[in-house]
Amino acid sequence: MKKNISAGKFKYLFEGDEEFFYKPESGMRLIFDDVSKQLKSIQFTLINIYDNSGVYSGEMPYPFLHSMDRAIVRALMGESNSVGSPEKIPVIGIVGGYDSYTHKLSEQYPNTEIRFLYLADLRVHALIFEHFA
């Protein structure tokens, strides 16, 4: 069954932004391209320390868990294609960087970059699936 999302449910982070989002449930955000209206990414918030938008508590995509750290991610996924180092971000504080995978699980998630964002203690606070052409 195909369902449409009513226009009033979409939000832009900034005026003039090139993408907009929809939050179907707590801790999940669907990001769409403003021009094509195509789904670009799905973001799961697993630990929320930045705002009051909640955490995702629904079923996780296989093989991921609600509670992971960098050691678990690397045991599941191996070496990442791209790594972001921990850094200090104004207002937010220290973040633990990220691991990005573009060729792992490609049969299950074709043309998809899988990105894990870490807190300073290296627990995963967000899991992002982003489509690439």
CSV table of N, CA and C in Angstrom, one decimal, residues 9-10 17 21 30 45 56 70 83 86 90-91 99 101 104 111 126 129:
chain,number,residue,atom,x,y,z
A,9,LYS,N,3.7,18.3,6.7
A,9,LYS,CA,4.6,17.5,7.5
A,9,LYS,C,6.1,17.7,7.3
A,10,PHE,N,6.4,18.3,6.1
A,10,PHE,CA,7.8,18.5,5.7
A,10,PHE,C,8.3,19.8,6.4
A,17,ASP,N,17.2,26.1,2.0
A,17,ASP,CA,17.9,24.9,2.1
A,17,ASP,C,17.6,24.0,0.8
A,21,PHE,N,13.0,17.7,5.4
A,21,PHE,CA,12.9,16.5,6.1
A,21,PHE,C,11.5,16.3,6.7
A,30,LEU,N,13.7,11.4,7.7
A,30,LEU,CA,13.8,11.2,6.3
A,30,LEU,C,14.2,12.5,5.6
A,45,THR,N,18.5,8.5,15.2
A,45,THR,CA,19.1,9.0,16.4
A,45,THR,C,19.0,7.9,17.5
A,56,TYR,N,15.4,6.9,18.5
A,56,TYR,CA,14.6,5.9,17.8
A,56,TYR,C,14.6,4.6,18.6
A,70,ARG,N,32.1,2.1,18.7
A,70,ARG,CA,33.0,2.0,17.5
A,70,ARG,C,33.6,0.5,17.4
A,83,VAL,N,37.0,8.0,7.6
A,83,VAL,CA,37.0,8.2,9.0
A,83,VAL,C,37.1,9.6,9.3
A,86,PRO,N,37.7,12.8,16.1
A,86,PRO,CA,37.0,13.6,17.1
A,86,PRO,C,37.4,15.0,16.9
A,90,PRO,N,31.6,24.2,18.3
A,90,PRO,CA,31.0,25.2,19.1
A,90,PRO,C,29.6,24.8,19.5
A,91,VAL,N,29.3,25.2,20.7
A,91,VAL,CA,28.0,25.0,21.4
A,91,VAL,C,27.8,23.5,21.7
A,99,ASP,N,32.6,6.9,11.2
A,99,ASP,CA,33.0,5.9,10.3
A,99,ASP,C,32.0,5.9,9.2
A,101,TYR,N,31.0,3.9,5.4
A,101,TYR,CA,31.1,2.7,4.6
A,101,TYR,C,30.3,2.8,3.3
A,104,LYS,N,30.2,-1.8,1.9
A,104,LYS,CA,29.8,-2.9,2.8
A,104,LYS,C,28.3,-3.0,2.7
A,111,ASN,N,24.0,1.2,-3.5
A,111,ASN,CA,24.2,2.7,-3.7
A,111,ASN,C,23.9,3.5,-2.5
A,126,ALA,N,24.3,8.3,16.2
A,126,ALA,CA,23.4,8.4,15.0
A,126,ALA,C,23.9,7.4,13.9
A,129,PHE,N,21.9,6.4,6.6
A,129,PHE,CA,21.9,5.7,5.3
A,129,PHE,C,21.7,6.8,4.3
